[in-house]
Coordinates of C-alpha atoms in Angstrom, one line a residue:
M242 CA -37.3 79.2 -44.1
E243 CA -38.7 82.7 -43.6
Q244 CA -35.9 85.2 -42.1
Y245 CA -37.2 87.8 -40.0
T246 CA -36.1 91.2 -39.2
T247 CA -36.7 93.2 -36.3
D248 CA -39.6 95.2 -38.1
S249 CA -41.3 92.2 -39.4
L250 CA -41.1 90.5 -35.9
K251 CA -42.8 93.6 -34.7
E252 CA -45.4 93.7 -36.8
F253 CA -45.8 89.8 -36.8
C254 CA -46.6 90.2 -33.1
N255 CA -49.9 92.3 -33.7
Y256 CA -51.5 88.6 -34.7
I257 CA -49.4 86.8 -32.4
P258 CA -52.1 85.4 -29.2
V259 CA -50.5 85.3 -26.1
R260 CA -49.8 81.6 -24.8
L261 CA -52.6 80.5 -22.4
T262 CA -51.9 80.2 -18.8
A263 CA -52.5 77.0 -16.4
S264 CA -55.9 79.1 -15.1
E265 CA -56.7 79.8 -18.5
R266 CA -56.4 76.1 -19.7
A267 CA -58.7 74.7 -16.6
L268 CA -61.4 77.5 -18.0
L269 CA -60.7 75.9 -21.5
T270 CA -61.7 72.2 -20.5
V271 CA -64.8 74.3 -19.1
L272 CA -65.3 75.8 -22.7
E273 CA -65.2 72.5 -24.6
S274 CA -66.8 70.7 -22.2
T275 CA -69.5 73.2 -22.8
L276 CA -69.4 73.3 -26.0
H277 CA -69.4 69.3 -26.5
V278 CA -72.8 68.8 -25.0
S279 CA -74.6 72.0 -26.5
E280 CA -76.8 71.5 -29.0
Y281 CA -76.8 75.2 -30.4
T282 CA -76.2 74.7 -33.8
D283 CA -78.7 72.1 -34.3
N284 CA -81.6 74.0 -32.6
V285 CA -80.8 77.2 -34.1
D286 CA -79.6 76.5 -37.7
V287 CA -82.9 75.1 -39.3
A288 CA -84.1 75.5 -42.7
S289 CA -88.0 76.3 -43.2
N290 CA -88.0 75.1 -46.8
R291 CA -85.7 73.2 -49.3
Y292 CA -83.7 76.2 -50.4
G293 CA -82.2 76.9 -46.6
G294 CA -83.6 80.1 -45.0
G295 CA -87.0 81.0 -44.7
T296 CA -86.9 82.0 -41.3
S297 CA -84.7 84.9 -40.8
R298 CA -82.5 85.9 -37.6
G299 CA -84.6 88.5 -36.6
S300 CA -88.3 86.8 -36.1
I301 CA -89.7 86.2 -33.1
H302 CA -89.6 82.3 -32.8
K303 CA -85.6 82.7 -34.3
V304 CA -84.8 85.1 -31.5
R305 CA -86.3 83.0 -28.9
K306 CA -84.4 80.0 -29.6
I307 CA -81.3 81.7 -30.2
L308 CA -81.5 83.5 -26.7
D309 CA -82.3 80.3 -25.3
G310 CA -79.7 78.4 -26.5
I311 CA -77.0 81.1 -25.7
L312 CA -78.3 81.6 -22.1
E313 CA -78.3 77.4 -21.8
A314 CA -74.8 77.6 -22.9
C315 CA -73.9 80.4 -20.5
H316 CA -75.6 78.0 -17.6
V317 CA -73.7 75.3 -18.6
A318 CA -70.4 77.0 -18.6
T319 CA -71.2 78.1 -15.4
G320 CA -72.2 75.0 -13.9
L321 CA -69.4 73.2 -14.9
G322 CA -66.9 75.8 -13.6
V323 CA -68.5 75.3 -10.1
C324 CA -67.8 71.5 -10.7
G325 CA -64.5 71.9 -11.8
M326 CA -63.9 73.9 -8.4
L327 CA -63.2 76.9 -10.8
D328 CA -66.2 79.1 -9.4
H329 CA -64.5 81.2 -6.4
P330 CA -64.1 84.8 -7.9
S331 CA -60.2 84.8 -6.9
T332 CA -59.8 81.9 -9.8
V333 CA -61.8 84.2 -12.0
L334 CA -59.8 87.4 -10.9
K335 CA -56.8 86.0 -11.5
S336 CA -57.5 84.9 -15.2
L337 CA -59.1 88.0 -15.6
N338 CA -56.2 90.0 -14.5
T339 CA -53.5 88.2 -16.5
N340 CA -56.3 88.3 -19.4
T341 CA -56.1 92.1 -20.4
A342 CA -57.2 92.5 -24.3
I343 CA -56.0 95.7 -25.2
S344 CA -57.0 97.0 -29.0
S345 CA -56.8 100.5 -30.5
N346 CA -60.7 99.2 -32.1
A347 CA -62.2 97.9 -29.0
K348 CA -64.0 101.2 -28.1
E349 CA -64.7 102.0 -31.5
E350 CA -66.0 98.8 -32.2
E351 CA -68.3 99.2 -29.1
D352 CA -69.6 102.7 -29.9
T353 CA -70.9 101.1 -33.3
L354 CA -72.3 98.3 -31.8
E355 CA -74.3 100.6 -29.3
K356 CA -75.0 102.8 -32.2
V357 CA -76.7 99.7 -34.4
I358 CA -78.5 98.2 -31.4
A359 CA -80.1 101.9 -30.8
E360 CA -80.9 101.8 -34.8
V361 CA -82.9 98.2 -34.7
P362 CA -86.7 98.5 -35.4
S363 CA -89.0 97.5 -32.7
G364 CA -91.5 95.7 -35.1
L365 CA -91.6 93.0 -33.2
S366 CA -94.3 91.2 -30.9
K367 CA -95.9 93.3 -27.7
K368 CA -94.5 90.5 -25.4
S369 CA -91.3 90.8 -27.2
R370 CA -91.2 94.7 -27.1
K371 CA -92.0 94.5 -23.1
A372 CA -89.1 91.7 -22.7
M373 CA -86.9 94.1 -24.2
K374 CA -87.8 96.9 -22.1
Q375 CA -87.2 95.0 -19.1
A376 CA -83.6 93.8 -20.2
E377 CA -83.2 97.7 -21.0
K378 CA -84.2 98.6 -17.4
A379 CA -81.9 95.5 -15.8
K380 CA -79.1 96.9 -17.7
K381 CA -79.8 100.6 -16.8
K382 CA -80.0 99.6 -13.3
L383 CA -76.9 97.5 -13.0
E384 CA -74.8 100.7 -14.8
K385 CA -76.7 103.0 -12.3
K386 CA -75.4 100.4 -9.0
K387 CA -71.8 100.5 -10.7
R388 CA -71.7 104.3 -11.1
K389 CA -72.7 104.6 -7.2
Q390 CA -70.2 102.0 -6.2
Q391 CA -67.4 104.0 -8.1
L392 CA -68.5 107.2 -6.4
Q393 CA -68.4 105.7 -3.4
K394 CA -64.9 104.7 -3.9
I395 CA -63.8 107.7 -4.9
N396 CA -65.4 109.1 -1.2
V397 CA -63.2 106.6 0.4
E398 CA -59.9 107.4 -1.5
Y399 CA -60.4 111.1 -0.8
S400 CA -61.7 110.6 2.8
P401 CA -59.3 112.7 5.3
S402 CA -59.2 109.0 7.8
I403 CA -56.2 108.0 5.3
E404 CA -54.5 111.6 4.5
V405 CA -50.2 111.2 4.4
E406 CA -50.2 114.1 7.1
R407 CA -50.8 111.6 9.9
V408 CA -48.0 109.7 8.9
S409 CA -45.0 110.8 11.0
D410 CA -42.4 113.0 8.8
A411 CA -39.2 110.5 10.7
E412 CA -37.2 108.5 7.9
D413 CA -37.4 105.2 10.4
I414 CA -41.1 105.3 9.9
I415 CA -41.3 106.2 6.3
D416 CA -39.1 103.3 5.6
D417 CA -41.5 101.0 7.7
S418 CA -44.2 102.1 6.1
Q419 CA -42.8 101.1 2.6
P420 CA -44.4 97.7 2.5
D421 CA -48.0 99.4 3.2
I422 CA -47.6 101.8 0.6
V423 CA -46.9 98.9 -1.9
E424 CA -49.8 97.2 -0.3
K425 CA -52.2 100.1 -0.8
K426 CA -51.3 100.1 -4.5
T427 CA -51.8 96.5 -4.7
S428 CA -55.6 96.8 -3.4
E429 CA -56.2 100.0 -5.8
K430 CA -55.0 97.8 -8.7
E431 CA -57.5 94.8 -7.7
D432 CA -60.2 97.5 -7.1
V433 CA -60.6 97.7 -11.0
T434 CA -61.8 94.2 -11.0
P435 CA -65.8 94.1 -11.8
S436 CA -67.8 94.9 -8.4
Q437 CA -70.2 92.0 -9.0
Y438 CA -67.2 89.5 -8.1
Q439 CA -66.9 91.0 -4.6
N440 CA -68.2 90.0 -1.0
I441 CA -69.5 86.4 -2.9
K442 CA -68.0 82.9 -2.6
S443 CA -68.8 81.6 -6.1
I444 CA -69.7 83.0 -9.4
A445 CA -72.9 80.6 -9.3
A446 CA -74.9 83.5 -7.2
L447 CA -74.3 85.4 -10.4
T448 CA -76.8 85.9 -13.4
P449 CA -75.0 85.6 -16.7
A450 CA -75.4 89.3 -17.3
Q451 CA -73.7 89.8 -13.9
N452 CA -71.1 86.8 -14.8
E453 CA -70.3 88.9 -18.2
A454 CA -66.8 89.1 -17.6
F455 CA -66.2 85.6 -16.8
L456 CA -68.4 84.4 -19.7
Q457 CA -66.6 86.9 -22.2
N458 CA -62.9 85.5 -20.8
I459 CA -63.6 81.8 -21.4
C460 CA -64.7 82.6 -24.9
E461 CA -61.8 84.5 -25.9
I462 CA -59.5 81.7 -24.5
G463 CA -61.4 79.4 -26.8
R464 CA -60.7 81.9 -29.7
R465 CA -57.3 82.4 -28.9
N466 CA -56.3 78.6 -28.1
K467 CA -57.7 77.8 -31.6
V468 CA -55.1 80.7 -33.3
L469 CA -52.4 79.2 -31.3
N470 CA -53.2 75.6 -32.0
P471 CA -55.2 75.1 -35.3
S472 CA -55.4 71.2 -34.8
K473 CA -57.3 71.5 -31.9
M474 CA -61.1 72.1 -31.2
R475 CA -62.1 70.9 -34.8
A476 CA -65.3 69.4 -33.5
T477 CA -66.4 72.5 -30.9
Y478 CA -64.7 75.9 -32.5
G479 CA -67.6 76.4 -35.4
K480 CA -70.0 75.9 -32.8
L481 CA -68.4 78.5 -30.6
M482 CA -68.1 81.0 -33.3
H483 CA -71.7 80.3 -34.5
L484 CA -73.2 81.3 -30.9
L485 CA -70.7 84.2 -30.9
Q486 CA -72.0 85.1 -34.0
D487 CA -75.5 85.6 -33.3
A488 CA -74.5 87.1 -29.9
Q489 CA -73.1 89.6 -31.8
S490 CA -76.3 90.2 -33.7
P491 CA -78.0 94.1 -32.6
S492 CA -81.3 92.8 -32.1
I493 CA -80.2 89.4 -30.1
A494 CA -77.7 91.7 -28.0
K495 CA -80.0 94.0 -27.4
S496 CA -82.3 91.2 -25.7
L497 CA -79.7 89.5 -24.5
G498 CA -78.4 92.5 -22.4
F499 CA -74.7 91.5 -22.0
S500 CA -72.1 90.8 -24.5
L501 CA -69.7 87.4 -25.2
F502 CA -67.3 89.4 -27.2
K503 CA -63.8 90.2 -26.1
D504 CA -60.7 91.3 -28.1
L505 CA -58.0 88.7 -28.4
V506 CA -55.0 89.0 -26.2
M507 CA -51.8 89.3 -28.7
V508 CA -48.5 89.8 -27.9
R509 CA -47.4 93.5 -28.8
P510 CA -50.5 95.0 -27.2
F511 CA -49.8 93.0 -24.2
L512 CA -46.4 94.1 -23.7
Q513 CA -47.2 97.9 -24.4
S514 CA -49.9 97.4 -21.7
R515 CA -47.0 96.3 -19.4
N516 CA -44.8 99.1 -20.7
A517 CA -42.0 96.3 -22.6
E518 CA -42.7 97.1 -25.9
N519 CA -38.9 98.0 -26.6
I520 CA -38.1 94.3 -26.0
L521 CA -39.3 94.1 -29.8
D522 CA -36.6 96.1 -30.8
D523 CA -33.6 94.2 -29.2
P524 CA -32.0 91.9 -31.8
R525 CA -31.8 89.2 -29.1
L526 CA -35.2 88.6 -29.6
L527 CA -34.5 87.2 -33.1
T528 CA -32.4 84.5 -31.7
A529 CA -34.7 83.8 -28.5
T530 CA -37.9 83.0 -30.9
M531 CA -36.1 81.6 -34.2
Y532 CA -37.3 77.9 -35.5
V533 CA -35.2 74.6 -34.8
K534 CA -35.2 72.7 -37.8
T535 CA -35.1 68.9 -37.5
K536 CA -35.5 68.4 -41.1
D537 CA -34.6 70.4 -44.1
E538 CA -37.4 72.3 -45.4
V539 CA -36.5 71.8 -49.5
T540 CA -35.0 68.3 -49.3
G541 CA -36.5 66.7 -46.2
E542 CA -33.1 65.6 -45.0
V543 CA -32.9 64.9 -41.4
V544 CA -30.5 67.8 -39.3
E545 CA -27.9 66.3 -37.5
R546 CA -28.2 66.4 -33.6
H547 CA -25.2 68.5 -32.5
V548 CA -26.3 71.1 -35.0
I549 CA -29.9 71.2 -33.2
E550 CA -28.4 71.1 -29.7
R551 CA -26.0 74.0 -30.6
M552 CA -29.2 76.5 -31.8
I553 CA -31.4 75.5 -28.5
D554 CA -28.3 76.5 -26.3
M555 CA -28.3 79.8 -28.2
K556 CA -32.1 80.3 -27.8
R557 CA -32.1 79.3 -24.5
S558 CA -28.8 81.7 -23.6
A559 CA -31.1 84.6 -25.3
L560 CA -34.3 84.2 -23.8
N561 CA -32.1 84.1 -20.2
S562 CA -30.3 87.3 -21.1
L563 CA -33.8 89.1 -22.2
L564 CA -35.6 87.9 -19.1
K565 CA -33.1 89.4 -16.9
E566 CA -32.7 92.6 -18.8
Y567 CA -36.7 93.7 -19.4
S568 CA -38.6 91.8 -16.8
Q569 CA -38.8 92.5 -13.1
E570 CA -39.9 90.9 -9.8
Q571 CA -43.3 89.2 -9.1
D572 CA -45.1 92.5 -8.1
A573 CA -43.6 94.0 -11.1
T574 CA -47.5 94.8 -12.3
V575 CA -47.8 97.1 -9.6
D576 CA -45.7 99.6 -11.1
G577 CA -47.1 99.0 -14.5
G578 CA -43.7 96.7 -15.6
I579 CA -43.6 93.0 -16.3
S580 CA -42.8 89.7 -14.4
Q581 CA -40.8 87.2 -15.4
E582 CA -43.6 84.9 -15.8
E583 CA -45.4 87.2 -18.6
L584 CA -42.4 87.8 -20.2
S585 CA -41.3 84.5 -20.9
R586 CA -45.0 83.4 -21.9
C587 CA -44.5 86.5 -24.4
I588 CA -41.2 85.2 -25.8
E589 CA -42.5 81.8 -25.9
S590 CA -45.7 82.8 -27.7
I591 CA -43.8 84.1 -30.4
S592 CA -41.6 81.0 -30.6
D593 CA -44.4 78.9 -31.0
A594 CA -46.3 81.1 -33.6
I595 CA -42.8 81.3 -35.8
A596 CA -42.8 77.3 -35.4
V597 CA -46.4 76.5 -36.6
V598 CA -45.6 78.8 -39.6
E599 CA -42.5 76.8 -40.6
S600 CA -43.9 73.7 -39.9
N601 CA -46.9 74.5 -42.4
V602 CA -44.9 76.0 -44.7
A603 CA -42.3 72.9 -44.9
P604 CA -44.8 70.8 -46.8
V605 CA -45.9 73.2 -49.5
Q606 CA -42.1 74.3 -50.0
R607 CA -41.0 70.4 -50.2
M608 CA -44.0 69.8 -52.6
I609 CA -42.3 72.9 -54.7
H610 CA -38.8 71.3 -54.6
L611 CA -40.4 67.9 -55.6
L612 CA -41.8 69.2 -58.7
E613 CA -38.7 71.3 -59.7
S614 CA -36.4 68.4 -59.6
N615 CA -38.4 65.8 -60.6
F616 CA -40.1 68.0 -63.8
Q617 CA -39.3 70.2 -66.3
Q618 CA -41.7 72.7 -68.0
S619 CA -40.1 72.3 -71.7
S620 CA -39.6 68.5 -71.6
Y621 CA -41.3 65.5 -70.1
E622 CA -40.9 61.9 -70.0
K623 CA -44.1 60.3 -71.9
E624 CA -45.3 58.1 -68.9
F625 CA -45.3 60.9 -66.8
S626 CA -46.7 63.9 -68.7
L627 CA -48.9 66.5 -67.0
E628 CA -50.8 67.1 -70.0
L629 CA -54.6 67.8 -69.0
R630 CA -57.5 66.3 -71.5
G631 CA -60.8 67.6 -70.1
S632 CA -64.2 66.0 -70.4
G633 CA -66.8 67.5 -72.8
N634 CA -67.8 70.0 -70.3
S635 CA -64.3 71.1 -69.8
F636 CA -63.1 74.9 -69.9
S637 CA -59.4 75.9 -70.6
S638 CA -58.0 78.1 -67.9
N639 CA -57.8 81.1 -70.6
S640 CA -62.0 80.7 -70.9
R641 CA -63.9 83.4 -69.3
Y642 CA -65.1 81.3 -65.8
G643 CA -62.6 78.6 -66.0
Y644 CA -65.1 76.0 -64.8
G645 CA -68.6 74.4 -65.5
F646 CA -70.8 76.2 -63.3
G647 CA -72.0 79.2 -65.2
A648 CA -70.7 82.6 -64.4
F649 CA -71.2 82.7 -61.1
G650 CA -70.5 79.0 -59.8
G651 CA -74.2 78.6 -58.7
G652 CA -74.4 75.1 -59.7
F653 CA -76.2 76.0 -63.0
G654 CA -73.8 74.0 -65.1
N655 CA -74.1 70.2 -66.0
R656 CA -70.5 69.1 -66.2
D657 CA -69.2 66.0 -64.2
S658 CA -67.3 66.8 -61.5
S659 CA -65.6 63.9 -60.9
G660 CA -63.2 64.0 -63.8
P661 CA -60.7 66.9 -65.3
T662 CA -62.2 70.1 -66.3
L663 CA -59.2 71.7 -67.5
S664 CA -57.4 71.3 -70.7
H665 CA -53.4 71.9 -70.5
S666 CA -50.8 71.2 -72.4
H667 CA -47.7 69.8 -70.0
S668 CA -45.9 73.3 -69.8
T669 CA -49.2 75.2 -68.9
Q670 CA -50.0 72.5 -66.0
Y671 CA -46.5 73.0 -64.4
T672 CA -46.8 76.6 -64.2
F673 CA -50.4 76.1 -63.1
V674 CA -49.4 74.1 -60.2
W675 CA -46.2 75.7 -59.6
Q676 CA -48.4 79.1 -59.3
S677 CA -50.8 77.7 -57.1
L678 CA -48.2 76.1 -54.5
T679 CA -46.4 79.5 -54.4
L680 CA -49.7 81.2 -53.6
W681 CA -50.5 78.4 -50.9
R682 CA -46.7 79.1 -49.5
E683 CA -47.8 82.7 -49.3
V684 CA -51.0 82.0 -47.6
Q685 CA -49.2 79.8 -45.0
R686 CA -46.9 82.5 -44.0
N687 CA -49.7 84.5 -43.0
M688 CA -52.2 82.6 -41.7
H689 CA -52.0 84.3 -38.3
C690 CA -52.8 87.6 -39.6
L691 CA -55.5 85.7 -41.6
W692 CA -57.0 83.9 -38.6
C693 CA -57.6 87.6 -36.8
C694 CA -59.0 88.8 -39.9
A695 CA -61.7 85.8 -40.2
D696 CA -62.2 86.4 -36.0
S697 CA -62.9 89.8 -36.8
D698 CA -65.3 89.4 -39.8
L699 CA -67.1 86.5 -38.6
L700 CA -67.9 88.7 -35.1
S701 CA -68.3 92.0 -37.1
V702 CA -71.7 93.9 -36.4
N703 CA -71.4 95.6 -39.6
T704 CA -72.2 92.5 -41.7
S705 CA -75.1 90.1 -41.3
Y706 CA -75.5 86.5 -42.6
Q707 CA -77.9 84.6 -44.4
L708 CA -78.7 80.9 -43.5
L709 CA -78.8 79.3 -47.0
N710 CA -78.5 75.8 -48.9
T711 CA -75.0 76.1 -50.8
G712 CA -75.2 73.0 -52.5
Q713 CA -72.9 71.9 -49.4
G714 CA -75.7 72.2 -46.8
L715 CA -77.1 74.5 -45.0
N716 CA -74.1 77.4 -44.0
R717 CA -74.0 80.8 -42.6
V718 CA -73.2 83.1 -45.9
Q719 CA -71.4 86.1 -44.6
Q720 CA -69.3 88.6 -46.7
C721 CA -65.5 89.2 -45.7
P722 CA -63.8 92.1 -46.5
K723 CA -60.7 91.9 -44.0
V724 CA -60.0 88.4 -45.2
G725 CA -60.6 89.3 -49.0
R726 CA -58.5 92.2 -48.5
V727 CA -55.3 90.6 -47.1
M728 CA -56.0 87.5 -50.0
R729 CA -55.9 89.9 -52.5
Y730 CA -52.7 91.5 -51.4
L731 CA -51.1 88.1 -51.2
L732 CA -52.2 87.3 -54.5
N733 CA -51.3 90.2 -55.9
K734 CA -47.9 89.7 -54.5
T735 CA -47.6 86.3 -55.7
Q736 CA -48.1 87.2 -59.3
K737 CA -45.7 89.6 -59.1
A738 CA -43.3 87.2 -57.9
A739 CA -44.0 84.6 -60.5
G740 CA -42.1 86.3 -63.2
S741 CA -44.7 84.8 -66.0
P742 CA -48.4 85.4 -67.1
W743 CA -50.7 84.0 -64.1
V744 CA -52.3 80.8 -65.2
G745 CA -56.2 80.6 -64.7
L746 CA -58.5 82.7 -63.0
S747 CA -57.6 85.4 -60.4
V748 CA -61.0 85.3 -59.0
I749 CA -61.5 85.0 -55.0
H750 CA -64.3 83.1 -53.8
L751 CA -65.8 84.7 -50.4
G752 CA -69.3 85.4 -49.2
D753 CA -70.8 83.2 -51.8
R754 CA -71.7 79.6 -52.2
D755 CA -68.4 78.2 -52.7
V756 CA -66.9 79.8 -49.8
P757 CA -70.0 80.9 -47.5
N758 CA -68.3 82.6 -44.9
A759 CA -64.3 83.7 -43.2
L760 CA -64.9 80.3 -41.1
V761 CA -65.1 78.2 -44.2
F762 CA -62.6 79.8 -45.8
I763 CA -60.1 79.6 -42.7
D764 CA -60.7 75.9 -42.2
K765 CA -59.9 74.7 -45.8
Y766 CA -56.3 76.8 -46.0
T767 CA -55.6 75.1 -42.6
Q768 CA -56.2 71.8 -44.5
I769 CA -53.3 72.4 -46.8
P770 CA -50.4 71.2 -44.8
R771 CA -52.5 68.4 -43.6
F772 CA -52.6 66.8 -47.3
L773 CA -49.2 68.0 -48.3
K774 CA -47.1 66.7 -45.9
P775 CA -48.3 62.8 -46.3
I776 CA -47.3 63.1 -49.8
A777 CA -44.0 64.7 -49.0
D778 CA -43.0 62.1 -46.3
F779 CA -43.7 59.4 -48.8
C780 CA -41.6 60.3 -51.3
D781 CA -38.8 61.0 -48.6
E782 CA -39.5 57.6 -46.9
I783 CA -39.2 55.5 -50.3
P784 CA -35.8 54.4 -50.0
E785 CA -36.2 53.4 -46.8
L786 CA -39.2 51.2 -47.6
M787 CA -36.7 49.9 -50.4
E788 CA -34.5 48.5 -47.3
N789 CA -37.2 45.6 -46.9
E790 CA -36.7 42.6 -49.3
K791 CA -40.5 42.0 -49.6
I792 CA -41.6 45.6 -50.1
A793 CA -38.7 46.2 -52.6
S794 CA -39.6 42.9 -54.7
Y795 CA -43.4 44.3 -54.5
V796 CA -42.5 47.9 -55.9
E797 CA -40.4 45.9 -58.7
H798 CA -43.2 44.1 -59.8
Q799 CA -45.7 46.3 -59.6
F800 CA -44.0 49.9 -60.7
G801 CA -40.6 48.8 -62.2
D802 CA -38.1 50.6 -59.3
E803 CA -38.8 53.2 -56.5
H804 CA -38.1 56.1 -59.2
K805 CA -41.1 54.9 -60.8
L806 CA -42.9 54.5 -57.8
K807 CA -42.0 58.2 -56.6
M808 CA -42.9 59.7 -60.2
S809 CA -46.4 57.7 -60.4
V810 CA -47.3 59.8 -57.0
L811 CA -45.8 62.9 -57.9
S812 CA -47.2 63.1 -61.7
D813 CA -50.8 61.8 -60.5
Y814 CA -50.8 64.6 -58.0
F815 CA -49.5 67.5 -59.8
K816 CA -52.0 66.4 -62.6
H817 CA -55.0 65.4 -61.0
G818 CA -55.0 67.4 -57.7
F819 CA -55.1 70.2 -60.1
D820 CA -57.2 69.5 -62.9
G821 CA -60.4 71.3 -61.8
S822 CA -62.4 68.3 -60.7
G823 CA -64.8 68.2 -57.6
D824 CA -67.6 70.4 -57.0
D825 CA -67.2 73.7 -57.3
G826 CA -63.4 72.9 -58.8
G827 CA -62.1 74.7 -61.6
S828 CA -58.8 77.3 -62.1
C829 CA -60.2 80.1 -59.6
I830 CA -58.2 80.5 -57.0
D831 CA -60.5 78.3 -54.6
G832 CA -61.1 75.7 -57.0
R833 CA -57.2 74.9 -57.0
L834 CA -57.9 73.9 -53.0
T835 CA -60.9 72.1 -54.1
S836 CA -59.1 69.8 -56.8
S837 CA -56.6 68.8 -54.0
W838 CA -59.3 67.9 -51.7
N839 CA -61.0 65.8 -54.4
W840 CA -57.8 63.7 -55.0
T841 CA -57.2 62.8 -51.5
S842 CA -60.9 61.4 -51.4
R843 CA -60.4 59.1 -54.3
I844 CA -56.6 58.2 -53.2
V845 CA -57.9 54.7 -52.3
K846 CA -58.7 53.9 -55.9
K847 CA -54.8 54.1 -57.0
N848 CA -52.6 51.7 -57.8
Y849 CA -50.2 53.1 -55.3
Y850 CA -52.0 53.4 -52.5
H851 CA -51.3 49.6 -50.6
A852 CA -47.6 51.6 -51.0
F853 CA -48.8 54.3 -48.8
M854 CA -50.0 52.3 -46.5
L855 CA -46.9 50.5 -46.0
S856 CA -44.9 53.8 -45.2
G857 CA -47.4 54.2 -42.2
F858 CA -49.8 56.6 -43.7
Q859 CA -53.1 56.4 -42.1
G860 CA -55.3 59.5 -43.8
F861 CA -55.2 63.2 -44.8
D862 CA -57.6 64.4 -41.8
G863 CA -55.4 64.4 -38.7
D864 CA -56.7 64.1 -35.2
F865 CA -60.2 65.4 -34.4
K866 CA -59.5 65.4 -30.7

């Protein structure tokens, strides 16, 4: 279990999204419904030849299809908001006021976007250039209107009709006027909201450009929800990111006239905006957000109920004391403070993030424990040896490339990807598996940071993508500099902690045919707990299965005893789940994960598959709802 300190928790809060409010969950439903009916990627990501690509994103035809797809999605989202009775400006503004994204890089990235947009060449047709000029004129006209309204507001604020000298100096009148002063402050805060939402009854009366704040908000809510709940939006998140990826393109942004991007709302910046960051230095926050285990993460044994209840009481007591000391009344935001509901949401967001990390790390930790407790590096049972003998096209982990795809993994080899491609002794394979699992554990501990980096890389205005056939279908190939830096740091940290020479390659595939972009990367590493947990759970449940006489008779007849059943499963996974098999497999960092994926796809052919099914196993894919 990860032991957090005050400093490490404060740093972690930079990557923890704030939990959604009730109004934001309603808007999330609008977004998901929009993405379900949208055919954006089907219409946009189409190759003109068998090799993929052939139609650049800057071509006239492609730009028109992208613009039509984005505007259609915006109109559908607005329409669904109207149908769900979420179209009144008060609903929109309530969500906007509680969803303030504060980021130190926001202004810098905005300036970069404007600079890049200004440098876009005008090598388009006359009709397209005319449309762009019209969009620019409309944008300038809207900005001019906003400036005029701001000047009018300033003139009203300094108008003699509201001078303070008209108020009596009497103490009783000053006391009576206090509610008016608070009310005035409230109205001044509300004036910060976009002017286009004033004096209208429905967002349906606005164009997508005028409704920019609402559209940015629902897109940010979807991205934030995915980081909060990686198991959700599995069928729609990719479509959302591809749409936003195109909307961030300088040429598309210039024609579109508005942006759909907004910084994610994170806990620490949110607390800073409410002048409540000092709560992160309070040691009680560690208790209020600690993870309550129901199972031992190493042995898998169930924790006793009275221990769980005692820890829950400790969390509740620490939470109440923090809320009492650091939060204010409901109108605290008027004075720049934080309300009890907002502070509670931030603390619960931290607790949620820690729970997600611990639940994802636990299966990896349990597999490491199963490896160390059932196998020895220096000796082995002949029946359950981890020794690998690869096929004729196999490579040793000490070879230059470690897999049969040529120097760059570009599909130039001719090896059979269905069998082992690595040749390891039992000792080498034991070390190879242990080091791979240790790296996966480190990655799972830092998934929130990787999610944020992946979001930033995908929606960067400085790197574009190419639509290519990578051998796994059409993919958007894009560089991932931020994800790459974090992964290299984690790999270096794991190699130093290993205490022995690193077995296999240290190559991290990112932005190539193996891992085309940050979306593919983050999706692959999110799967690790999904296929490790069923294996660990099955090994823990074997004694319980043996209590059934008929199942025990089957196991004894098929395997001999429960120990041999357990060792058959573990030796097969530790051997063939890390044998370099699978397309783009090998001993590189990504190839280790690919081999495990390949192993899960072939479990139905294993002699222990029926025993898996008897334990309640249903698959490694999880729930797509």
